[in-house]
Amino acid sequence: MVAGLRPSVVRHGVVVGLTVWQIRAHEEELEAGQQRRKHPVQHDVYLADAGSVNQNVIQCPIPDDLSDGGVAPEETEEPRKQFVAAVKVGVEVVVSRVGMMQKMVAAKARIRHAGKQPRGNGANASVDALAAVNRAMHSIMGCYEQAGVQKGLQQHMMDGKTVDVHKAPRKMAAPRQNDDCCNENTHDKYEDASFVAIMMNNQHRRSVLLTTAVAIMLAWNAVSAVAQKLLIPMDLTQTNHLKAYGIAYWALTKDLPVDWLLNYRGGSFMLDAASDVVAECRIRGVRFEQLDGGSAAAVYADVQSERNNTEVVRLEKAPRIAVYVPPGFLPWDDAVTLAMEYAEVKYDKLWDDEVLDGKLSEYDWLHLHHEDFTGQYGKFFSSAAGQPWYVQQVALLEATAAKHGFAKVTQLKLAVVEKIRDYVANGGFMFAMCSATDTYDVALAAAGTDIADAVFDGDGVDPAANDKLDFTRTFAFENFRASLDPYEYEYSSIDIESNQLLATKDSDYFTLFDFSAKYDPVPTMLTQCHVNVVRGFLGQTTAFHKQYVKKSVTVLAEREGTDQVKYIHGNVGRGTFTWYGGHDPEDYQHYPHDPPTDLALHTTSPGYRLILNNILFPAAKKKKQKT
């Protein structure tokens, strides 16, 4: 076997070589002119020159979008060159083996004839010689069978006559792996085989057309063996789910489309098996499977079948990602940035200055760091008023407010909230966790009143503040009460109290809802996971009371048997928002300045997968909603 060519490719090359050899034989007979038509050769085997046949093969149409099959880079060639090389090998095998077979048939006839003569021990010698020729011929036939040439194939391809010139007398042992035309193990035994020689006649036109059609079909089969897809499974077989999202994002940055197979093996990814993609998967430790054209088509057919709750969503362009974080922010202070750093997803950082300057329009997806949008400094006054980090935070916020002409931090944060609202309404994707979820809606609802105590903004609260909340302005929640007590570590009645959850820590799990992939692709994308029950985790805002969630909002996950909602999604104008309660999916009870979570120890984290679903969500090509 020629180095660098896979056996399956060469097998197809042999088949195509046989077919092109026959076409060339027809052409030569046609070119012979009127003289040959007057004296047609009814039983003659034509052997074309390998060079001329190769020239014909090179002219065969080969699609330009072939991949290299997903093998290691050092073992591959350009697909077109690889296919042509394989066919050249096939042609050489055909030419040499046909010539050998013809000689062996003649030798066999002579040996049989000699064996019939009464020459004493000569008859036994003839039997031994005949057995040796049989073994050699059967070895050749084994190679043909290995190459995919079945008995009588050419008989169906050609419109001429055929004649069986060799019949093996019995089952013979398979050729060894080091036989001159074989490079891989074959069947233990071969059945009786026959070498079918093509005997050409003068019925050229129909047979040439038929043979050409079959050659094109066989060429396409050979090409299909090379054109492969790469399947990145996201079920329990995956070794690194988080890095797999990074591979999908990386491919999009290289203008390589990715198909997200919703609900298929945990929400797997399918993309072209380019050598650089394969190398990147290996470098990052992401498990993948190589599929040939037929296997990939079967997967797509299965996913798109109406019988299955699965669907294909094409991801086309890497979203531009921004994270709203304060200056001096460290990646491990926030679960989303921690996930993106580990998955190697690029993002930009921005804060109040950039938001107020209109920079949000440059991004497709925005994550809100666990911010307090009510302007009450995270309500850490009672527990950390004298801590250096708290003092620095207050000074930074007050300076930023003054810089933009605001008298109070509450006014600064309200202006930021309004800018973000416009961003979403104009088509942006917003994702938030922890306190950035409920404080965002509390700030919107309290725009016409004052809910911040004097310890935060220098003046007292409006005693009637809760009666003045405007829930028509909010994204997700309604009918809640704002917390007006500066010493209470809560912003509103929306959040589930941590003490309530700590009492049931061992049973704190939430369940993902199962959506119709074909009719509700958006919530299906956001809930892709290899498990449907996920370990809970706390945060300043841990989860949401269901009674305060608007009817227009889609609940993605909840704690069964309770009113606790963990994960929600909704639409505002032309954009969307997705909110996820809690701080760190792999740190049940996180405190400020705790050591960072090492995601290398949590490569298959279901909780972090839900975060990364949101990063790819904006890359999805919009489909017309099914009704």
XYZ file of C-alpha atoms in Angstrom:
627
model
C 0.000 0.000 0.000
C 1.266 3.487 -0.771
C 2.206 5.487 2.326
C -0.197 8.295 3.184
C -3.234 6.655 1.571
C -5.863 4.949 3.664
C -6.832 1.398 2.577
C -10.475 2.417 2.031
C -9.401 5.116 -0.430
C -7.170 2.752 -2.373
C -9.947 0.159 -2.500
C -12.183 2.705 -4.196
C -9.271 3.640 -6.439
C -8.983 0.045 -7.651
C -12.682 -0.068 -8.504
C -12.557 3.242 -10.344
C -9.363 2.138 -12.074
C -11.093 -0.984 -13.388
C -13.991 1.073 -14.713
C -11.846 3.727 -16.377
C -9.724 0.954 -17.871
C -12.867 -0.410 -19.515
C -13.877 3.036 -20.779
C -10.440 3.504 -22.275
C -10.700 0.125 -23.972
C -13.949 1.234 -25.592
C -12.343 4.486 -26.719
C -9.431 2.670 -28.289
C -11.792 0.413 -30.175
C -13.763 3.416 -31.421
C -10.572 5.152 -32.522
C -9.598 2.121 -34.581
C -12.026 3.339 -37.254
C -13.941 1.620 -39.980
C -11.408 -1.197 -40.424
C -12.079 -2.549 -36.932
C -15.846 -2.243 -37.384
C -15.579 -4.393 -40.504
C -13.677 -7.031 -38.568
C -14.858 -6.673 -34.967
C -12.927 -8.417 -32.239
C -15.568 -10.244 -30.255
C -13.387 -11.745 -27.537
C -10.385 -9.637 -26.727
C -9.242 -8.117 -23.458
C -7.913 -4.563 -23.732
C -5.271 -3.286 -21.370
C -4.889 0.465 -21.458
C -1.604 2.181 -20.786
C -1.501 3.307 -17.168
C -0.411 6.824 -18.083
C -3.304 7.428 -20.467
C -5.802 6.030 -17.990
C -4.409 8.227 -15.234
C -4.890 11.248 -17.474
C -8.540 10.325 -17.859
C -8.903 9.858 -14.124
C -7.426 13.271 -13.398
C -10.151 14.803 -15.529
C -12.910 13.187 -13.423
C -14.982 15.849 -11.616
C -14.153 15.972 -7.925
C -16.024 18.367 -5.605
C -13.914 21.197 -4.244
C -15.294 21.062 -0.711
C -13.795 17.713 0.261
C -12.244 17.392 3.696
C -9.167 15.350 4.430
C -11.060 12.736 6.399
C -9.958 13.797 9.836
C -6.788 11.754 10.173
C -3.557 13.074 11.596
C -2.056 15.907 9.511
C 1.141 14.012 8.816
C -0.869 11.163 7.262
C -2.950 13.230 4.849
C -2.720 14.935 1.470
C -4.892 17.460 -0.275
C -8.171 15.563 -0.923
C -8.037 15.982 -4.702
C -4.419 14.807 -4.873
C -5.141 11.939 -2.515
C -8.039 10.716 -4.625
C -6.056 10.947 -7.864
C -3.128 9.162 -6.244
C -5.450 6.422 -5.021
C -6.898 5.906 -8.487
C -3.404 5.800 -9.984
C -2.540 3.041 -7.542
C -5.754 1.282 -8.480
C -4.973 1.500 -12.191
C -1.494 0.108 -11.670
C -2.916 -2.764 -9.642
C -5.497 -3.479 -12.337
C -2.990 -3.438 -15.199
C -0.433 -5.604 -13.416
C -2.917 -8.054 -11.942
C -4.885 -8.541 -15.160
C -1.648 -9.299 -16.988
C -0.581 -11.736 -14.297
C -3.955 -13.416 -14.301
C -3.928 -13.916 -18.056
C -0.490 -15.530 -17.868
C -1.579 -17.746 -15.003
C -4.688 -18.883 -16.861
C -2.512 -19.877 -19.816
C 0.012 -21.580 -17.511
C -2.777 -23.414 -15.755
C -4.104 -24.719 -19.063
C -0.652 -25.945 -20.040
C -0.145 -27.649 -16.686
C -3.511 -29.374 -16.897
C -2.699 -30.529 -20.398
C 0.680 -31.816 -19.234
C -0.892 -33.571 -16.294
C -3.096 -35.632 -18.598
C -0.059 -37.190 -20.322
C 1.133 -40.595 -18.946
C 4.583 -39.483 -17.758
C 4.761 -41.191 -14.396
C 5.754 -38.758 -11.656
C 5.157 -35.853 -14.034
C 1.460 -36.055 -13.276
C 2.099 -35.458 -9.554
C 4.405 -32.563 -10.399
C 1.670 -31.093 -12.566
C -0.798 -31.342 -9.690
C 1.636 -29.545 -7.390
C 2.263 -26.850 -9.994
C -1.458 -26.471 -10.605
C -2.071 -26.021 -6.855
C 0.658 -23.360 -6.733
C -0.923 -21.450 -9.605
C -4.336 -21.741 -7.951
C -2.973 -20.272 -4.745
C -1.347 -17.372 -6.589
C -4.509 -16.664 -8.574
C -6.658 -16.867 -5.474
C -4.342 -14.458 -3.677
C -4.898 -11.966 -6.485
C -8.640 -12.538 -6.321
C -8.493 -11.939 -2.578
C -6.996 -8.524 -3.255
C -9.752 -7.756 -5.720
C -12.384 -8.832 -3.238
C -10.654 -6.734 -0.589
C -10.714 -3.795 -2.984
C -14.482 -4.069 -3.249
C -14.654 -5.770 -6.662
C -17.367 -8.383 -6.318
C -17.959 -11.285 -8.647
C -19.649 -10.231 -11.825
C -19.359 -6.463 -11.181
C -18.063 -5.722 -14.640
C -20.682 -8.056 -16.078
C -23.336 -5.580 -14.933
C -21.349 -2.519 -15.928
C -20.729 -3.587 -19.507
C -23.068 -4.445 -22.285
C -20.639 -6.933 -23.830
C -20.116 -10.633 -23.382
C -18.324 -12.223 -20.470
C -16.608 -15.517 -20.038
C -15.442 -17.228 -16.849
C -11.823 -18.169 -17.478
C -10.959 -19.446 -13.998
C -12.854 -21.372 -11.350
C -11.086 -22.095 -8.077
C -11.401 -25.795 -7.301
C -11.943 -25.330 -3.558
C -11.781 -22.841 -0.674
C -8.350 -21.377 -0.338
C -6.611 -19.670 2.587
C -6.772 -15.892 2.647
C -3.644 -14.040 1.520
C -1.322 -13.060 4.326
C -0.968 -9.467 5.375
C 2.446 -9.190 3.724
C 1.273 -10.464 0.323
C 2.443 -8.059 -2.355
C -0.930 -6.457 -3.042
C -2.455 -6.597 0.417
C -1.728 -4.448 3.440
C -4.458 -5.385 5.899
C -6.078 -8.515 7.268
C -8.798 -10.060 5.163
C -11.427 -12.696 5.710
C -10.264 -16.012 7.098
C -11.465 -17.882 4.043
C -12.552 -16.973 0.557
C -15.436 -18.604 -1.237
C -15.033 -19.993 -4.732
C -14.112 -16.996 -6.851
C -14.011 -16.318 -10.543
C -11.983 -13.855 -12.543
C -14.416 -12.252 -14.977
C -12.648 -10.942 -18.057
C -14.521 -8.356 -20.094
C -14.932 -9.387 -23.707
C -15.664 -6.320 -25.762
C -18.040 -6.247 -28.679
C -18.960 -3.557 -31.140
C -22.064 -2.253 -29.380
C -20.177 0.830 -28.287
C -22.518 3.696 -27.754
C -24.833 2.271 -25.153
C -22.080 0.470 -23.250
C -19.799 3.532 -23.158
C -22.613 5.699 -21.772
C -23.531 3.091 -19.194
C -19.931 2.538 -18.140
C -19.294 6.294 -17.879
C -22.303 6.679 -15.593
C -21.097 3.860 -13.380
C -17.584 5.363 -13.308
C -18.964 8.686 -12.098
C -20.986 6.871 -9.447
C -17.929 4.940 -8.273
C -15.820 8.088 -8.294
C -18.370 9.778 -6.069
C -18.313 6.783 -3.731
C -14.544 7.111 -3.533
C -14.877 10.811 -2.808
C -17.467 10.112 -0.100
C -14.979 7.917 1.693
C -12.605 10.882 1.899
C -15.140 13.646 2.684
C -15.724 13.218 6.415
C -17.318 15.110 9.280
C -16.180 15.573 12.821
C -18.708 14.783 15.548
C -18.011 16.226 18.996
C -20.286 14.230 21.302
C -21.634 16.037 24.345
C -23.010 13.044 26.209
C -21.316 11.156 29.028
C -18.574 9.963 26.667
C -17.146 13.475 26.332
C -13.944 14.058 28.276
C -14.140 17.862 28.403
C -17.533 19.452 27.796
C -16.341 22.963 28.608
C -13.433 22.915 26.164
C -15.793 21.521 23.510
C -17.685 24.823 23.547
C -14.366 26.529 23.036
C -13.730 24.370 19.958
C -17.096 25.344 18.510
C -16.424 29.030 19.159
C -12.897 28.751 17.757
C -14.235 27.147 14.570
C -16.688 30.025 14.129
C -13.836 32.529 14.413
C -12.200 30.661 11.501
C -15.385 31.000 9.405
C -16.091 27.280 9.787
C -19.830 26.690 10.291
C -20.859 24.424 13.145
C -24.047 22.380 13.341
C -25.487 22.139 16.822
C -27.353 18.827 17.073
C -29.939 19.689 19.701
C -30.864 16.825 22.036
C -28.617 14.443 20.079
C -26.129 12.828 22.446
C -26.285 15.704 24.901
C -26.322 18.468 22.289
C -23.375 17.455 20.121
C -21.537 19.530 17.538
C -20.867 18.542 13.907
C -18.383 20.294 11.647
C -16.062 19.584 8.750
C -13.118 17.399 9.712
C -10.410 19.819 8.660
C -6.955 18.859 9.872
C -6.585 22.005 11.971
C -9.873 21.289 13.764
C -8.703 17.760 14.543
C -5.399 19.097 15.841
C -7.164 21.691 17.998
C -9.409 19.025 19.550
C -6.388 16.923 20.404
C -4.520 19.864 21.891
C -7.466 20.845 24.090
C -8.334 17.292 25.111
C -11.770 17.268 23.504
C -13.123 13.893 22.450
C -14.310 13.637 18.835
C -15.454 11.004 16.357
C -14.625 10.874 12.643
C -17.549 10.127 10.340
C -17.494 9.351 6.635
C -20.073 10.893 4.332
C -22.577 8.077 4.713
C -22.373 7.978 8.497
C -22.715 11.762 8.773
C -25.766 11.697 6.490
C -27.321 9.023 8.679
C -26.787 11.199 11.766
C -28.382 14.222 10.088
C -31.338 12.110 8.935
C -31.816 10.797 12.452
C -31.635 14.253 14.023
C -34.049 15.794 11.516
C -36.533 12.940 11.669
C -39.996 13.964 12.849
C -39.994 10.906 15.100
C -37.256 12.349 17.322
C -37.188 15.390 19.574
C -33.977 16.595 17.955
C -33.001 19.329 15.537
C -30.033 20.780 13.649
C -29.194 24.436 14.278
C -26.501 25.998 12.126
C -24.024 28.261 13.945
C -22.455 30.629 11.452
C -20.636 33.524 13.072
C -18.760 33.907 16.335
C -20.646 36.414 18.509
C -18.847 39.505 19.747
C -18.870 39.161 23.528
C -18.656 41.837 26.206
C -18.625 41.448 29.979
C -19.811 44.264 32.223
C -17.253 44.317 35.065
C -15.659 47.010 37.241
C -12.009 48.074 36.895
C -9.603 45.776 38.719
C -11.850 42.817 38.109
C -10.258 39.344 38.230
C -11.646 36.531 36.000
C -12.285 34.157 38.916
C -14.575 36.721 40.580
C -17.321 35.681 38.179
C -18.415 32.226 36.944
C -19.066 33.370 33.373
C -15.636 34.899 32.833
C -14.107 31.892 34.562
C -15.877 29.607 32.079
C -14.833 31.672 29.072
C -11.224 31.832 30.215
C -11.120 28.060 30.596
C -12.910 27.388 27.304
C -10.628 29.918 25.566
C -13.464 32.145 24.381
C -12.469 35.720 23.609
C -14.334 38.567 25.314
C -13.956 42.290 25.997
C -14.442 44.048 29.323
C -16.446 47.221 29.694
C -18.074 49.167 32.497
C -20.100 52.297 33.122
C -17.904 54.579 30.983
C -18.211 52.385 27.894
C -21.930 51.731 28.402
C -22.776 55.423 28.716
C -20.588 56.197 25.693
C -22.701 53.853 23.510
C -20.172 51.033 23.086
C -22.743 48.260 23.614
C -23.833 48.430 19.985
C -20.483 46.911 19.015
C -21.351 43.593 20.678
C -23.808 40.753 20.127
C -23.797 39.307 23.636
C -23.481 41.013 27.009
C -22.910 39.400 30.381
C -23.600 41.341 33.566
C -21.115 40.667 36.351
C -22.842 40.174 39.742
C -23.539 43.888 39.971
C -25.870 45.841 42.265
C -27.838 48.037 39.885
C -29.831 49.629 42.724
C -26.769 51.680 43.722
C -26.599 50.280 47.292
C -23.011 48.930 47.020
C -24.107 45.311 47.157
C -25.833 45.920 50.512
C -22.607 44.967 52.304
C -22.904 47.952 54.661
C -23.837 45.938 57.731
C -21.098 43.320 57.299
C -18.208 45.134 55.592
C -18.572 48.900 56.021
C -15.057 49.223 57.432
C -13.328 46.761 55.100
C -10.723 48.292 52.730
C -12.239 46.635 49.656
C -15.669 48.071 50.505
C -14.285 51.573 51.053
C -12.465 51.393 47.695
C -15.640 50.218 45.948
C -17.686 53.121 47.304
C -15.012 55.644 46.310
C -14.803 54.238 42.760
C -18.560 54.364 42.234
C -18.939 57.870 43.603
C -16.101 59.149 41.428
C -17.631 57.534 38.330
C -21.027 59.096 39.096
C -19.491 62.544 39.492
C -17.507 62.089 36.275
C -20.743 61.629 34.321
C -22.617 64.430 36.108
C -24.709 62.394 38.544
C -25.197 63.457 42.150
C -25.784 59.924 43.404
C -24.633 56.425 42.487
C -28.278 55.335 42.265
C -28.740 57.793 39.393
C -25.598 56.524 37.648
C -26.752 52.918 37.838
C -30.242 53.767 36.605
C -28.724 55.459 33.548
C -26.644 52.317 32.882
C -29.734 50.116 33.273
C -31.630 52.210 30.728
C -28.756 51.939 28.226
C -28.705 48.172 28.616
C -32.479 48.052 28.166
C -32.139 49.897 24.843
C -29.368 47.512 23.811
C -31.575 44.469 24.396
C -34.646 46.014 22.792
C -32.597 46.675 19.646
C -31.624 43.035 19.286
C -28.915 42.381 21.881
C -28.519 39.208 23.950
C -28.151 39.770 27.682
C -27.091 37.157 30.229
C -26.908 37.727 33.975
C -26.225 35.738 37.125
C -26.437 36.237 40.861
C -27.403 39.755 42.024
C -27.319 41.249 38.521
C -30.643 39.501 37.842
C -33.110 40.829 40.397
C -31.312 44.156 41.014
C -31.706 44.969 37.327
C -35.497 44.661 37.516
C -35.670 46.357 40.921
C -33.785 49.360 39.497
C -36.135 49.556 36.488
C -39.262 49.317 38.636
C -37.993 51.913 41.163
C -37.023 54.521 38.554
C -39.748 56.904 39.806
C -39.008 56.616 43.509
C -36.156 56.257 46.070
C -35.440 52.878 47.674
C -31.861 53.635 48.878
C -31.313 54.565 52.528
C -29.266 57.583 53.646
C -26.212 55.371 54.324
C -26.037 54.835 50.575
C -27.058 58.127 48.948
C -27.254 60.722 51.740
C -31.039 60.975 51.915
C -33.778 58.726 53.195
C -36.031 56.284 51.326
C -39.472 57.131 50.029
C -41.850 55.551 52.577
C -44.298 54.773 49.760
C -41.615 53.387 47.448
C -43.120 49.902 47.155
C -46.457 51.356 46.101
C -44.756 53.301 43.329
C -42.896 50.398 41.698
C -43.668 50.230 37.968
C -43.687 46.587 36.850
C -44.447 47.453 33.244
C -40.790 48.480 32.903
C -39.296 45.252 34.213
C -37.959 42.311 32.187
C -38.852 39.239 34.217
C -40.487 39.983 37.575
C -43.632 41.644 38.866
C -45.559 42.259 42.069
C -42.463 41.999 44.268
C -41.492 44.188 47.220
C -38.187 46.081 47.411
C -36.168 45.754 50.616
C -35.848 49.200 52.227
C -33.791 48.045 55.222
C -30.077 48.952 54.729
C -29.053 46.167 57.141
C -30.897 43.413 55.307
C -28.740 41.416 52.906
C -31.538 41.246 50.325
C -32.729 43.542 47.561
C -36.314 42.349 47.254
C -38.757 39.514 47.886
C -37.763 37.886 44.580
C -34.774 35.948 45.954
C -34.878 32.639 47.823
C -33.196 33.107 51.217
C -29.930 31.226 51.579
C -30.777 29.944 55.068
C -33.821 28.210 53.629
C -31.637 26.379 51.113
C -28.811 25.545 53.516
C -31.268 23.545 55.602
C -31.784 21.235 52.597
C -28.285 21.378 51.105
C -27.992 17.646 50.428
C -31.157 17.641 48.328
C -30.533 20.948 46.553
C -30.880 19.984 42.877
C -32.777 21.683 40.080
C -34.333 20.068 37.021
C -34.051 21.268 33.435
C -37.252 21.447 31.430
C -37.568 19.378 28.271
C -38.578 21.477 25.257
C -39.496 20.615 21.674
C -36.317 20.992 19.659
C -38.192 21.552 16.399
C -40.839 23.943 17.718
C -38.958 25.656 20.572
C -35.311 25.686 19.461
C -34.300 28.676 21.600
C -35.076 27.235 25.054
C -33.812 23.888 23.787
C -30.432 25.429 22.976
C -30.226 27.059 26.390
C -30.890 23.782 28.220
C -28.542 21.452 26.333
C -26.817 19.221 28.858
C -25.716 15.619 29.374
C -27.893 15.397 32.512
C -31.292 16.865 33.297
C -30.840 17.213 37.067
C -28.135 19.659 38.183
C -26.605 20.342 41.576
C -27.784 23.653 43.082
C -25.518 26.463 44.304
C -25.966 29.630 46.307
C -25.385 33.295 45.557
C -26.446 36.693 46.778
C -29.411 35.998 44.554
C -29.747 32.212 44.503
C -33.103 31.541 42.829
C -36.446 33.222 42.187
C -39.856 32.726 43.746
C -42.109 31.516 40.960
C -44.986 33.762 42.060
C -43.005 36.838 40.960
C -42.006 35.537 37.519
C -44.019 37.093 34.694
C -46.247 34.792 32.652
C -44.449 35.873 29.477
C -41.137 34.513 30.766
C -40.034 30.943 29.987
C -38.892 28.910 32.969
C -35.914 26.778 31.920
C -35.175 25.057 35.233
C -36.711 24.790 38.684
C -36.386 22.857 41.912
C -39.124 20.268 41.716
C -41.702 20.274 44.465
C -40.975 23.904 45.405
C -41.687 27.393 44.087
C -37.967 27.923 43.401
C -37.033 28.870 39.827
C -33.340 28.722 38.916
C -33.059 29.585 35.222
C -35.310 31.793 33.039
C -35.452 33.309 29.559
C -37.509 36.003 27.872
C -37.796 38.534 25.059
C -37.631 42.326 25.153
C -38.211 44.072 21.854
C -35.997 42.373 19.258
C -33.579 40.992 21.850
C -33.524 38.435 24.628
C -32.399 38.013 28.206
C -31.445 34.881 30.148
C -30.991 34.913 33.915
C -29.374 32.209 36.020
C -29.549 32.313 39.841
C -26.498 31.640 42.002
C -22.810 32.553 41.916
C -20.591 29.553 41.063
C -21.980 26.181 39.888
C -19.003 24.319 41.398
C -18.723 26.263 44.666
C -21.913 25.714 46.632
C -21.471 28.654 49.019
C -19.046 31.244 47.668
C -17.788 34.154 49.736
C -15.986 37.330 48.575
C -12.262 36.741 48.034
C -12.584 32.949 48.230
C -9.944 31.107 46.133
C -10.925 30.587 42.506
C -12.610 27.430 41.269
C -10.259 25.245 39.224
C -12.327 24.206 36.218
C -9.681 21.688 35.221
C -11.214 19.638 38.039
C -14.746 20.144 36.694
C -14.368 19.627 32.940
C -17.813 18.028 32.618
C -19.701 20.435 34.919
C -23.424 20.530 33.993
C -23.891 23.864 35.759
C -21.127 25.515 33.751
C -22.468 23.990 30.537
C -25.637 26.035 30.955
C -23.520 29.188 31.012
C -21.668 28.243 27.828
C -24.916 27.392 26.015
C -25.689 31.097 26.215
C -22.397 32.088 24.614
C -23.145 30.109 21.431
C -26.831 31.009 21.367
C -26.346 34.309 19.437
C -24.407 32.464 16.702
C -27.460 30.447 15.681
C -28.957 31.067 12.268
C -32.543 32.121 12.768
C -35.134 29.740 11.364
C -38.735 30.423 10.582
C -40.779 29.371 13.600
C -42.803 26.199 13.023
C -46.517 26.487 13.697
